[in-house]
PDB file of C-alpha atoms in Angstrom:
ATOM      1  CA  UNK X   1       0.069 -69.746   4.094  1.00 45.00           C
ATOM      2  CA  UNK X   2       2.879 -67.466   5.327  1.00 44.00           C
ATOM      3  CA  UNK X   3       3.329 -66.156   1.793  1.00 43.00           C
ATOM      4  CA  UNK X   4      -0.305 -65.103   1.630  1.00 46.00           C
ATOM      5  CA  UNK X   5      -0.004 -63.296   4.988  1.00 46.00           C
ATOM      6  CA  UNK X   6       3.060 -61.327   3.855  1.00 44.00           C
ATOM      7  CA  UNK X   7       1.331 -60.418   0.603  1.00 46.00           C
ATOM      8  CA  UNK X   8      -1.761 -59.167   2.400  1.00 46.00           C
ATOM      9  CA  UNK X   9       0.343 -57.106   4.795  1.00 45.00           C
ATOM     10  CA  UNK X  10       2.255 -55.599   1.887  1.00 46.00           C
ATOM     11  CA  UNK X  11      -1.015 -54.657   0.212  1.00 45.00           C
ATOM     12  CA  UNK X  12      -2.138 -52.813   3.337  1.00 42.00           C
ATOM     13  CA  UNK X  13       1.170 -50.936   3.577  1.00 41.00           C
ATOM     14  CA  UNK X  14       0.958 -49.990  -0.107  1.00 39.00           C
ATOM     15  CA  UNK X  15      -2.610 -48.748   0.277  1.00 44.00           C
ATOM     16  CA  UNK X  16      -1.685 -46.615   3.279  1.00 40.00           C
ATOM     17  CA  UNK X  17       1.293 -45.173   1.426  1.00 42.00           C
ATOM     18  CA  UNK X  18      -0.847 -44.200  -1.557  1.00 39.00           C
ATOM     19  CA  UNK X  19      -3.427 -42.630   0.723  1.00 41.00           C
ATOM     20  CA  UNK X  20      -0.785 -40.597   2.558  1.00 40.00           C
ATOM     21  CA  UNK X  21       0.682 -39.413  -0.735  1.00 39.00           C
ATOM     22  CA  UNK X  22      -2.721 -38.212  -1.949  1.00 40.00           C
ATOM     23  CA  UNK X  23      -3.372 -36.325   1.294  1.00 40.00           C
ATOM     24  CA  UNK X  24       0.088 -34.794   1.193  1.00 40.00           C
ATOM     25  CA  UNK X  25      -0.565 -33.474  -2.322  1.00 39.00           C
ATOM     26  CA  UNK X  26      -3.686 -31.655  -1.136  1.00 38.00           C
ATOM     27  CA  UNK X  27      -1.877 -30.123   1.814  1.00 38.00           C
ATOM     28  CA  UNK X  28       0.810 -28.683  -0.422  1.00 37.00           C
ATOM     29  CA  UNK X  29      -1.604 -26.917  -2.703  1.00 40.00           C
ATOM     30  CA  UNK X  30      -0.385 -23.358  -3.214  1.00 44.00           C
ATOM     31  CA  UNK X  31      -2.904 -20.683  -2.267  1.00 46.00           C
ATOM     32  CA  UNK X  32      -0.515 -17.754  -1.927  1.00 49.00           C
ATOM     33  CA  UNK X  33       0.346 -17.300  -5.576  1.00 47.00           C
ATOM     34  CA  UNK X  34       3.919 -18.456  -5.133  1.00 44.00           C
ATOM     35  CA  UNK X  35       3.901 -20.296  -8.458  1.00 42.00           C
ATOM     36  CA  UNK X  36       5.049 -18.779 -11.731  1.00 41.00           C
ATOM     37  CA  UNK X  37       1.513 -18.249 -12.958  1.00 47.00           C
ATOM     38  CA  UNK X  38      -2.041 -18.220 -11.702  1.00 51.00           C
ATOM     39  CA  UNK X  39      -2.973 -21.736 -12.668  1.00 52.00           C
ATOM     40  CA  UNK X  40      -6.453 -21.377 -11.198  1.00 59.00           C
ATOM     41  CA  UNK X  41      -5.160 -20.891  -7.632  1.00 92.00           C
ATOM     42  CA  UNK X  42      -5.377 -17.872  -5.370  1.00 96.00           C
ATOM     43  CA  UNK X  43      -2.974 -15.088  -4.530  1.00 98.00           C
ATOM     44  CA  UNK X  44      -2.642 -13.198  -1.248  1.00 98.00           C
ATOM     45  CA  UNK X  45      -1.800  -9.506  -1.517  1.00 98.00           C
ATOM     46  CA  UNK X  46      -0.982  -7.141   1.332  1.00 98.00           C
ATOM     47  CA  UNK X  47      -2.786  -3.778   1.468  1.00 97.00           C
ATOM     48  CA  UNK X  48      -3.911  -1.213   4.016  1.00 94.00           C
ATOM     49  CA  UNK X  49      -7.499  -1.461   5.254  1.00 94.00           C
ATOM     50  CA  UNK X  50      -7.863   2.068   6.646  1.00 89.00           C
ATOM     51  CA  UNK X  51      -6.647   4.515   4.001  1.00 91.00           C
ATOM     52  CA  UNK X  52      -9.453   5.996   1.869  1.00 92.00           C
ATOM     53  CA  UNK X  53      -8.432   6.466  -1.742  1.00 93.00           C
ATOM     54  CA  UNK X  54      -5.561   4.006  -1.383  1.00 95.00           C
ATOM     55  CA  UNK X  55      -6.466   0.865   0.532  1.00 96.00           C
ATOM     56  CA  UNK X  56      -9.820   0.704   2.289  1.00 96.00           C
ATOM     57  CA  UNK X  57     -11.996  -2.187   3.429  1.00 96.00           C
ATOM     58  CA  UNK X  58     -15.587  -1.034   3.029  1.00 95.00           C
ATOM     59  CA  UNK X  59     -18.488  -2.016   5.306  1.00 96.00           C
ATOM     60  CA  UNK X  60     -19.704  -4.562   2.756  1.00 97.00           C
ATOM     61  CA  UNK X  61     -16.348  -6.352   2.844  1.00 97.00           C
ATOM     62  CA  UNK X  62     -15.120  -5.159  -0.558  1.00 98.00           C
ATOM     63  CA  UNK X  63     -11.961  -3.145  -1.126  1.00 98.00           C
ATOM     64  CA  UNK X  64     -11.284   0.152  -2.871  1.00 97.00           C
ATOM     65  CA  UNK X  65      -8.453   2.570  -3.542  1.00 96.00           C
ATOM     66  CA  UNK X  66      -5.529   3.274  -5.829  1.00 97.00           C
ATOM     67  CA  UNK X  67      -3.301   0.615  -4.260  1.00 98.00           C
ATOM     68  CA  UNK X  68      -6.155  -1.870  -4.607  1.00 98.00           C
ATOM     69  CA  UNK X  69      -6.576  -0.987  -8.278  1.00 98.00           C
ATOM     70  CA  UNK X  70      -2.839  -1.326  -8.909  1.00 98.00           C
ATOM     71  CA  UNK X  71      -2.682  -4.648  -7.061  1.00 98.00           C
ATOM     72  CA  UNK X  72      -5.708  -5.996  -8.940  1.00 98.00           C
ATOM     73  CA  UNK X  73      -4.232  -5.006 -12.304  1.00 98.00           C
ATOM     74  CA  UNK X  74      -0.860  -6.546 -11.471  1.00 98.00           C
ATOM     75  CA  UNK X  75      -2.469  -9.762 -10.250  1.00 98.00           C
ATOM     76  CA  UNK X  76      -4.407 -10.011 -13.513  1.00 98.00           C
ATOM     77  CA  UNK X  77      -1.164  -9.779 -15.463  1.00 98.00           C
ATOM     78  CA  UNK X  78       0.289 -12.524 -13.268  1.00 98.00           C
ATOM     79  CA  UNK X  79      -2.637 -14.771 -14.147  1.00 97.00           C
ATOM     80  CA  UNK X  80      -5.110 -14.151 -11.322  1.00 98.00           C
ATOM     81  CA  UNK X  81      -8.610 -12.804 -11.882  1.00 97.00           C
ATOM     82  CA  UNK X  82     -10.146 -10.545  -9.240  1.00 96.00           C
ATOM     83  CA  UNK X  83     -12.069 -13.407  -7.640  1.00 97.00           C
ATOM     84  CA  UNK X  84      -8.777 -15.224  -7.025  1.00 98.00           C
ATOM     85  CA  UNK X  85      -7.331 -12.396  -4.930  1.00 98.00           C
ATOM     86  CA  UNK X  86      -7.322 -12.475  -1.137  1.00 98.00           C
ATOM     87  CA  UNK X  87      -6.436  -9.065   0.280  1.00 98.00           C
ATOM     88  CA  UNK X  88      -4.602  -9.269   3.597  1.00 98.00           C
ATOM     89  CA  UNK X  89      -4.230  -6.332   5.981  1.00 95.00           C
ATOM     90  CA  UNK X  90      -0.556  -5.481   6.382  1.00 93.00           C
ATOM     91  CA  UNK X  91       0.128  -2.643   8.771  1.00 87.00           C
ATOM     92  CA  UNK X  92       3.279  -0.600   8.279  1.00 87.00           C
ATOM     93  CA  UNK X  93       5.201  -2.204  11.137  1.00 85.00           C
ATOM     94  CA  UNK X  94       4.577  -5.751   9.867  1.00 91.00           C
ATOM     95  CA  UNK X  95       5.153  -5.406   6.127  1.00 93.00           C
ATOM     96  CA  UNK X  96       8.693  -6.813   6.043  1.00 95.00           C
ATOM     97  CA  UNK X  97       7.751  -9.709   8.324  1.00 95.00           C
ATOM     98  CA  UNK X  98       4.663 -10.567   6.254  1.00 97.00           C
ATOM     99  CA  UNK X  99       6.821 -10.934   3.151  1.00 98.00           C
ATOM    100  CA  UNK X 100       9.547 -12.887   4.933  1.00 97.00           C
ATOM    101  CA  UNK X 101       6.990 -15.315   6.372  1.00 97.00           C
ATOM    102  CA  UNK X 102       5.327 -15.785   3.003  1.00 97.00           C
ATOM    103  CA  UNK X 103       1.970 -14.522   4.309  1.00 98.00           C
ATOM    104  CA  UNK X 104       1.486 -12.579   1.065  1.00 98.00           C
ATOM    105  CA  UNK X 105       2.937 -12.685  -2.435  1.00 98.00           C
ATOM    106  CA  UNK X 106       3.431  -8.925  -2.644  1.00 98.00           C
ATOM    107  CA  UNK X 107       2.448  -5.734  -0.848  1.00 98.00           C
ATOM    108  CA  UNK X 108       0.937  -2.557  -2.325  1.00 98.00           C
ATOM    109  CA  UNK X 109       0.329  -0.324   0.682  1.00 95.00           C
ATOM    110  CA  UNK X 110       1.829   3.199   0.436  1.00 93.00           C
ATOM    111  CA  UNK X 111       5.163   1.398   0.767  1.00 94.00           C
ATOM    112  CA  UNK X 112       7.896   4.004   0.206  1.00 92.00           C
ATOM    113  CA  UNK X 113      11.117   2.621  -1.241  1.00 94.00           C
ATOM    114  CA  UNK X 114      14.053   3.378   1.069  1.00 90.00           C
ATOM    115  CA  UNK X 115      17.614   2.099   1.308  1.00 93.00           C
ATOM    116  CA  UNK X 116      16.896   0.684   4.755  1.00 91.00           C
ATOM    117  CA  UNK X 117      13.880  -1.299   3.550  1.00 93.00           C
ATOM    118  CA  UNK X 118      15.765  -2.600   0.519  1.00 96.00           C
ATOM    119  CA  UNK X 119      18.020  -4.488   2.909  1.00 96.00           C
ATOM    120  CA  UNK X 120      15.023  -6.616   3.900  1.00 96.00           C
ATOM    121  CA  UNK X 121      12.730  -6.766   0.851  1.00 97.00           C
ATOM    122  CA  UNK X 122      12.876  -6.265  -2.908  1.00 98.00           C
ATOM    123  CA  UNK X 123      10.766  -3.643  -4.644  1.00 98.00           C
ATOM    124  CA  UNK X 124       9.047  -3.414  -7.997  1.00 98.00           C
ATOM    125  CA  UNK X 125       8.223   0.054  -9.291  1.00 98.00           C
ATOM    126  CA  UNK X 126       7.937   2.756  -8.204  1.00 98.00           C
ATOM    127  CA  UNK X 127       4.312   3.149  -9.308  1.00 98.00           C
ATOM    128  CA  UNK X 128       3.539   6.503  -7.671  1.00 98.00           C
ATOM    129  CA  UNK X 129       5.588   9.517  -6.607  1.00 97.00           C
ATOM    130  CA  UNK X 130       3.925  11.149  -3.621  1.00 95.00           C
ATOM    131  CA  UNK X 131       5.025  14.103  -1.489  1.00 95.00           C
ATOM    132  CA  UNK X 132       4.520  15.199   2.071  1.00 93.00           C
ATOM    133  CA  UNK X 133       1.868  17.921   2.038  1.00 95.00           C
ATOM    134  CA  UNK X 134      -0.707  19.705   4.148  1.00 96.00           C
ATOM    135  CA  UNK X 135      -4.474  19.267   4.164  1.00 95.00           C
ATOM    136  CA  UNK X 136      -6.266  22.488   5.082  1.00 96.00           C
ATOM    137  CA  UNK X 137      -9.770  23.923   4.933  1.00 95.00           C
ATOM    138  CA  UNK X 138     -10.784  25.388   1.598  1.00 93.00           C
ATOM    139  CA  UNK X 139     -10.798  28.933   3.038  1.00 95.00           C
ATOM    140  CA  UNK X 140      -7.423  28.599   4.765  1.00 96.00           C
ATOM    141  CA  UNK X 141      -4.697  31.142   4.041  1.00 95.00           C
ATOM    142  CA  UNK X 142      -1.838  28.713   4.708  1.00 96.00           C
ATOM    143  CA  UNK X 143       0.260  28.746   1.544  1.00 94.00           C
ATOM    144  CA  UNK X 144       3.723  27.582   2.574  1.00 93.00           C
ATOM    145  CA  UNK X 145       5.340  25.497   5.263  1.00 92.00           C
ATOM    146  CA  UNK X 146       6.519  28.425   7.378  1.00 94.00           C
ATOM    147  CA  UNK X 147       2.902  29.606   7.655  1.00 96.00           C
ATOM    148  CA  UNK X 148       2.474  26.772  10.175  1.00 95.00           C
ATOM    149  CA  UNK X 149       4.503  28.625  12.799  1.00 96.00           C
ATOM    150  CA  UNK X 150       2.087  29.382  15.622  1.00 96.00           C
ATOM    151  CA  UNK X 151      -0.598  27.206  14.004  1.00 96.00           C
ATOM    152  CA  UNK X 152      -1.999  23.883  15.223  1.00 97.00           C
ATOM    153  CA  UNK X 153      -0.775  20.936  13.175  1.00 96.00           C
ATOM    154  CA  UNK X 154      -2.010  17.345  13.415  1.00 95.00           C
ATOM    155  CA  UNK X 155      -0.245  14.126  12.510  1.00 92.00           C
ATOM    156  CA  UNK X 156       0.025  10.555  13.723  1.00 86.00           C
ATOM    157  CA  UNK X 157       2.189   9.860  16.765  1.00 81.00           C
ATOM    158  CA  UNK X 158       5.821   9.278  15.831  1.00 67.00           C
ATOM    159  CA  UNK X 159       5.325   9.997  12.133  1.00 77.00           C
ATOM    160  CA  UNK X 160       8.266  11.206  10.094  1.00 76.00           C
ATOM    161  CA  UNK X 161       5.989  13.851   8.576  1.00 85.00           C
ATOM    162  CA  UNK X 162       5.446  15.570  11.921  1.00 79.00           C
ATOM    163  CA  UNK X 163       9.133  15.371  12.777  1.00 78.00           C
ATOM    164  CA  UNK X 164      10.049  16.855   9.408  1.00 84.00           C
ATOM    165  CA  UNK X 165       7.810  19.874   9.992  1.00 87.00           C
ATOM    166  CA  UNK X 166       9.084  20.527  13.496  1.00 83.00           C
ATOM    167  CA  UNK X 167      12.759  20.115  12.665  1.00 86.00           C
ATOM    168  CA  UNK X 168      13.114  21.842   9.316  1.00 87.00           C
ATOM    169  CA  UNK X 169       9.967  23.668   8.245  1.00 90.00           C
ATOM    170  CA  UNK X 170       8.031  25.274  11.085  1.00 93.00           C
ATOM    171  CA  UNK X 171       9.674  24.711  14.498  1.00 94.00           C
ATOM    172  CA  UNK X 172       7.057  26.873  16.198  1.00 95.00           C
ATOM    173  CA  UNK X 173       4.101  24.854  14.929  1.00 95.00           C
ATOM    174  CA  UNK X 174       1.915  23.496  17.727  1.00 94.00           C
ATOM    175  CA  UNK X 175       1.910  19.786  17.062  1.00 92.00           C
ATOM    176  CA  UNK X 176      -1.024  17.588  18.019  1.00 93.00           C
ATOM    177  CA  UNK X 177      -0.237  13.876  17.710  1.00 91.00           C
ATOM    178  CA  UNK X 178      -3.021  11.272  17.624  1.00 90.00           C
ATOM    179  CA  UNK X 179      -3.261   7.561  16.846  1.00 84.00           C
ATOM    180  CA  UNK X 180      -4.832   7.777  13.357  1.00 86.00           C
ATOM    181  CA  UNK X 181      -5.272  10.186  10.470  1.00 87.00           C
ATOM    182  CA  UNK X 182      -9.025   9.806  10.799  1.00 88.00           C
ATOM    183  CA  UNK X 183      -8.731  11.607  14.143  1.00 93.00           C
ATOM    184  CA  UNK X 184      -6.687  14.349  12.490  1.00 94.00           C
ATOM    185  CA  UNK X 185      -9.302  14.845   9.799  1.00 94.00           C
ATOM    186  CA  UNK X 186     -12.050  15.110  12.420  1.00 95.00           C
ATOM    187  CA  UNK X 187      -9.974  17.679  14.328  1.00 97.00           C
ATOM    188  CA  UNK X 188      -9.469  19.692  11.137  1.00 97.00           C
ATOM    189  CA  UNK X 189     -13.176  19.621  10.420  1.00 95.00           C
ATOM    190  CA  UNK X 190     -14.189  20.916  13.858  1.00 96.00           C
ATOM    191  CA  UNK X 191     -11.472  23.566  13.959  1.00 97.00           C
ATOM    192  CA  UNK X 192      -9.318  21.959  16.654  1.00 98.00           C
ATOM    193  CA  UNK X 193      -6.309  22.094  14.295  1.00 98.00           C
ATOM    194  CA  UNK X 194      -5.354  24.235  11.301  1.00 97.00           C
ATOM    195  CA  UNK X 195      -3.704  21.584   9.145  1.00 97.00           C
ATOM    196  CA  UNK X 196      -2.953  17.872   8.820  1.00 96.00           C
ATOM    197  CA  UNK X 197       0.315  16.567   7.388  1.00 95.00           C
ATOM    198  CA  UNK X 198       1.351  13.275   5.752  1.00 93.00           C
ATOM    199  CA  UNK X 199       1.747  12.038   2.148  1.00 94.00           C
ATOM    200  CA  UNK X 200      -0.377  14.009  -0.310  1.00 94.00           C
ATOM    201  CA  UNK X 201      -1.845  10.793  -1.711  1.00 93.00           C
ATOM    202  CA  UNK X 202      -3.161   9.801   1.721  1.00 93.00           C
ATOM    203  CA  UNK X 203      -4.550  13.289   2.356  1.00 94.00           C
ATOM    204  CA  UNK X 204      -6.213  13.339  -1.069  1.00 91.00           C
ATOM    205  CA  UNK X 205      -7.856  10.020  -0.319  1.00 90.00           C
ATOM    206  CA  UNK X 206      -9.437  11.320   2.865  1.00 90.00           C
ATOM    207  CA  UNK X 207     -10.502  14.587   1.220  1.00 87.00           C
ATOM    208  CA  UNK X 208     -12.177  12.628  -1.587  1.00 86.00           C
ATOM    209  CA  UNK X 209     -14.626  10.949   0.784  1.00 87.00           C
ATOM    210  CA  UNK X 210     -18.208  12.056   0.230  1.00 85.00           C
ATOM    211  CA  UNK X 211     -18.596  13.647   3.669  1.00 88.00           C
ATOM    212  CA  UNK X 212     -15.521  15.854   3.102  1.00 88.00           C
ATOM    213  CA  UNK X 213     -15.880  16.878  -0.531  1.00 84.00           C
ATOM    214  CA  UNK X 214     -15.525  20.642  -0.932  1.00 87.00           C
ATOM    215  CA  UNK X 215     -14.441  21.172   2.675  1.00 92.00           C
ATOM    216  CA  UNK X 216     -10.700  20.583   2.390  1.00 93.00           C
ATOM    217  CA  UNK X 217      -7.895  21.194  -0.074  1.00 91.00           C
ATOM    218  CA  UNK X 218      -4.261  20.236  -0.450  1.00 92.00           C
ATOM    219  CA  UNK X 219      -1.782  23.066   0.064  1.00 93.00           C
ATOM    220  CA  UNK X 220       0.208  21.757  -2.887  1.00 91.00           C
ATOM    221  CA  UNK X 221       3.574  21.709  -1.097  1.00 92.00           C
ATOM    222  CA  UNK X 222       6.263  19.153  -1.848  1.00 91.00           C
ATOM    223  CA  UNK X 223       7.922  18.711   1.512  1.00 90.00           C
ATOM    224  CA  UNK X 224       9.421  15.286   0.654  1.00 90.00           C
ATOM    225  CA  UNK X 225       9.554  12.670  -2.103  1.00 93.00           C
ATOM    226  CA  UNK X 226       7.862   9.317  -1.405  1.00 92.00           C
ATOM    227  CA  UNK X 227       8.465   6.673  -4.086  1.00 96.00           C
ATOM    228  CA  UNK X 228       5.748   4.045  -3.614  1.00 97.00           C
ATOM    229  CA  UNK X 229       6.881   0.563  -4.584  1.00 98.00           C
ATOM    230  CA  UNK X 230       5.424  -2.937  -4.493  1.00 98.00           C
ATOM    231  CA  UNK X 231       7.203  -5.009  -1.872  1.00 98.00           C
ATOM    232  CA  UNK X 232       8.265  -8.560  -2.723  1.00 98.00           C
ATOM    233  CA  UNK X 233      10.097 -11.179  -0.663  1.00 98.00           C
ATOM    234  CA  UNK X 234      13.859 -10.625  -0.717  1.00 98.00           C
ATOM    235  CA  UNK X 235      15.473 -12.567  -3.551  1.00 98.00           C
ATOM    236  CA  UNK X 236      12.294 -13.112  -5.595  1.00 98.00           C
ATOM    237  CA  UNK X 237      13.619 -11.298  -8.652  1.00 98.00           C
ATOM    238  CA  UNK X 238      11.369 -13.246 -11.020  1.00 98.00           C
ATOM    239  CA  UNK X 239       8.256 -11.776  -9.418  1.00 98.00           C
ATOM    240  CA  UNK X 240       9.800  -8.291  -9.348  1.00 98.00           C
ATOM    241  CA  UNK X 241      10.429  -8.492 -13.092  1.00 98.00           C
ATOM    242  CA  UNK X 242       6.869  -9.650 -13.800  1.00 98.00           C
ATOM    243  CA  UNK X 243       5.347  -6.900 -11.651  1.00 98.00           C
ATOM    244  CA  UNK X 244       7.499  -4.242 -13.325  1.00 98.00           C
ATOM    245  CA  UNK X 245       6.261  -5.382 -16.734  1.00 98.00           C
ATOM    246  CA  UNK X 246       2.676  -5.260 -15.462  1.00 98.00           C
ATOM    247  CA  UNK X 247       3.160  -1.710 -14.137  1.00 98.00           C
ATOM    248  CA  UNK X 248       4.613  -0.582 -17.460  1.00 98.00           C
ATOM    249  CA  UNK X 249       1.575  -1.999 -19.243  1.00 98.00           C
ATOM    250  CA  UNK X 250      -0.789  -0.332 -16.769  1.00 98.00           C
ATOM    251  CA  UNK X 251       0.727   3.032 -17.658  1.00 98.00           C
ATOM    252  CA  UNK X 252       0.858   2.451 -21.411  1.00 98.00           C
ATOM    253  CA  UNK X 253      -2.764   1.300 -21.756  1.00 98.00           C
ATOM    254  CA  UNK X 254      -4.174   4.219 -19.731  1.00 98.00           C
ATOM    255  CA  UNK X 255      -5.298   2.185 -16.722  1.00 98.00           C
ATOM    256  CA  UNK X 256      -2.901   4.036 -14.401  1.00 98.00           C
ATOM    257  CA  UNK X 257      -4.326   7.470 -15.261  1.00 96.00           C
ATOM    258  CA  UNK X 258      -7.856   6.128 -14.886  1.00 96.00           C
ATOM    259  CA  UNK X 259      -7.087   4.780 -11.410  1.00 96.00           C
ATOM    260  CA  UNK X 260      -5.513   8.068 -10.298  1.00 93.00           C
ATOM    261  CA  UNK X 261      -8.530  10.061 -11.478  1.00 90.00           C
ATOM    262  CA  UNK X 262     -11.051   7.708  -9.890  1.00 90.00           C
ATOM    263  CA  UNK X 263      -9.399   7.632  -6.476  1.00 90.00           C
ATOM    264  CA  UNK X 264      -7.851  11.093  -6.075  1.00 85.00           C
ATOM    265  CA  UNK X 265      -9.719  13.301  -8.540  1.00 75.00           C
ATOM    266  CA  UNK X 266     -12.350  14.696  -6.140  1.00 69.00           C
ATOM    267  CA  UNK X 267      -9.584  16.249  -3.982  1.00 71.00           C
ATOM    268  CA  UNK X 268      -8.074  18.066  -6.984  1.00 70.00           C
ATOM    269  CA  UNK X 269      -4.893  16.044  -6.475  1.00 83.00           C
ATOM    270  CA  UNK X 270      -2.074  17.300  -8.685  1.00 85.00           C
ATOM    271  CA  UNK X 271      -0.322  14.000  -9.159  1.00 89.00           C
ATOM    272  CA  UNK X 272       3.107  13.560 -10.682  1.00 94.00           C
ATOM    273  CA  UNK X 273       3.300  11.700 -14.000  1.00 96.00           C
ATOM    274  CA  UNK X 274       3.696   7.945 -13.696  1.00 97.00           C
ATOM    275  CA  UNK X 275       7.282   7.305 -12.561  1.00 97.00           C
ATOM    276  CA  UNK X 276       9.762   5.331 -14.612  1.00 97.00           C
ATOM    277  CA  UNK X 277      10.397   1.825 -13.365  1.00 97.00           C
ATOM    278  CA  UNK X 278      13.565   1.691 -11.287  1.00 96.00           C
ATOM    279  CA  UNK X 279      13.979   5.473 -11.097  1.00 97.00           C
ATOM    280  CA  UNK X 280      13.909   6.740  -7.508  1.00 96.00           C
ATOM    281  CA  UNK X 281      13.506  10.475  -6.934  1.00 96.00           C
ATOM    282  CA  UNK X 282      15.668  11.380  -3.907  1.00 94.00           C
ATOM    283  CA  UNK X 283      14.898  14.004  -1.303  1.00 86.00           C
ATOM    284  CA  UNK X 284      16.918  17.200  -1.352  1.00 71.00           C
ATOM    285  CA  UNK X 285      19.960  16.946   0.894  1.00 58.00           C
TER     286      UNK X 285
END
């Protein structure tokens, strides 16, 4: 009798153990793309939600922009179709933390490669060489940086672009700092400022919007070099290598040129040729 009781108890314990193991397997299912290949799962990718032409979440919930196109292409090469991608908003101040926490597999969000950032994350690329520039009205006579002296210039509060202009280019420019570039563009449109400054790729994206086509132009200045890279969690060299191979393929098969034209073409953006992987163009000392 006692033997039967022990056997029954053991059966219950075994059943519970098997059940727990099955549940544990489901809970560990990878949905961030941390595996070596797609395998039918999903991948989370960090982008910007508020930068037209680069990373923009549209009213219908879809995403568009050059960074989005690059991220989608790279994900495809890693084994993830477009419907397996979950785009996650990663604001500039949280990009390093998002990678460290494992919130996203990689980030493509106007992420300039710098020595300081390389202490915290690894980078694939670069995949675009941008420059600080000015956005002005199509009839503006501003042709060089020093022409901003005495003029009203708009940028985002605390931006390095604004500081660069004031310190080294046009110290007498009248700087207007706001919380977003959308506000700067509106101020440029209504004549409250004479120019807006940030990366030329960002300015081209705004100028390419339907409501602004033909109203603005890029001054064509190269006030800095911004090497956009794809951020990856520090130490994940395997993913860096795979992304670099994907970027090389994107250039060689013409997809890179197509994405540049589609996202920046309406602003007459004079983009640099696709950069070489691992080659960082420094700023002049």
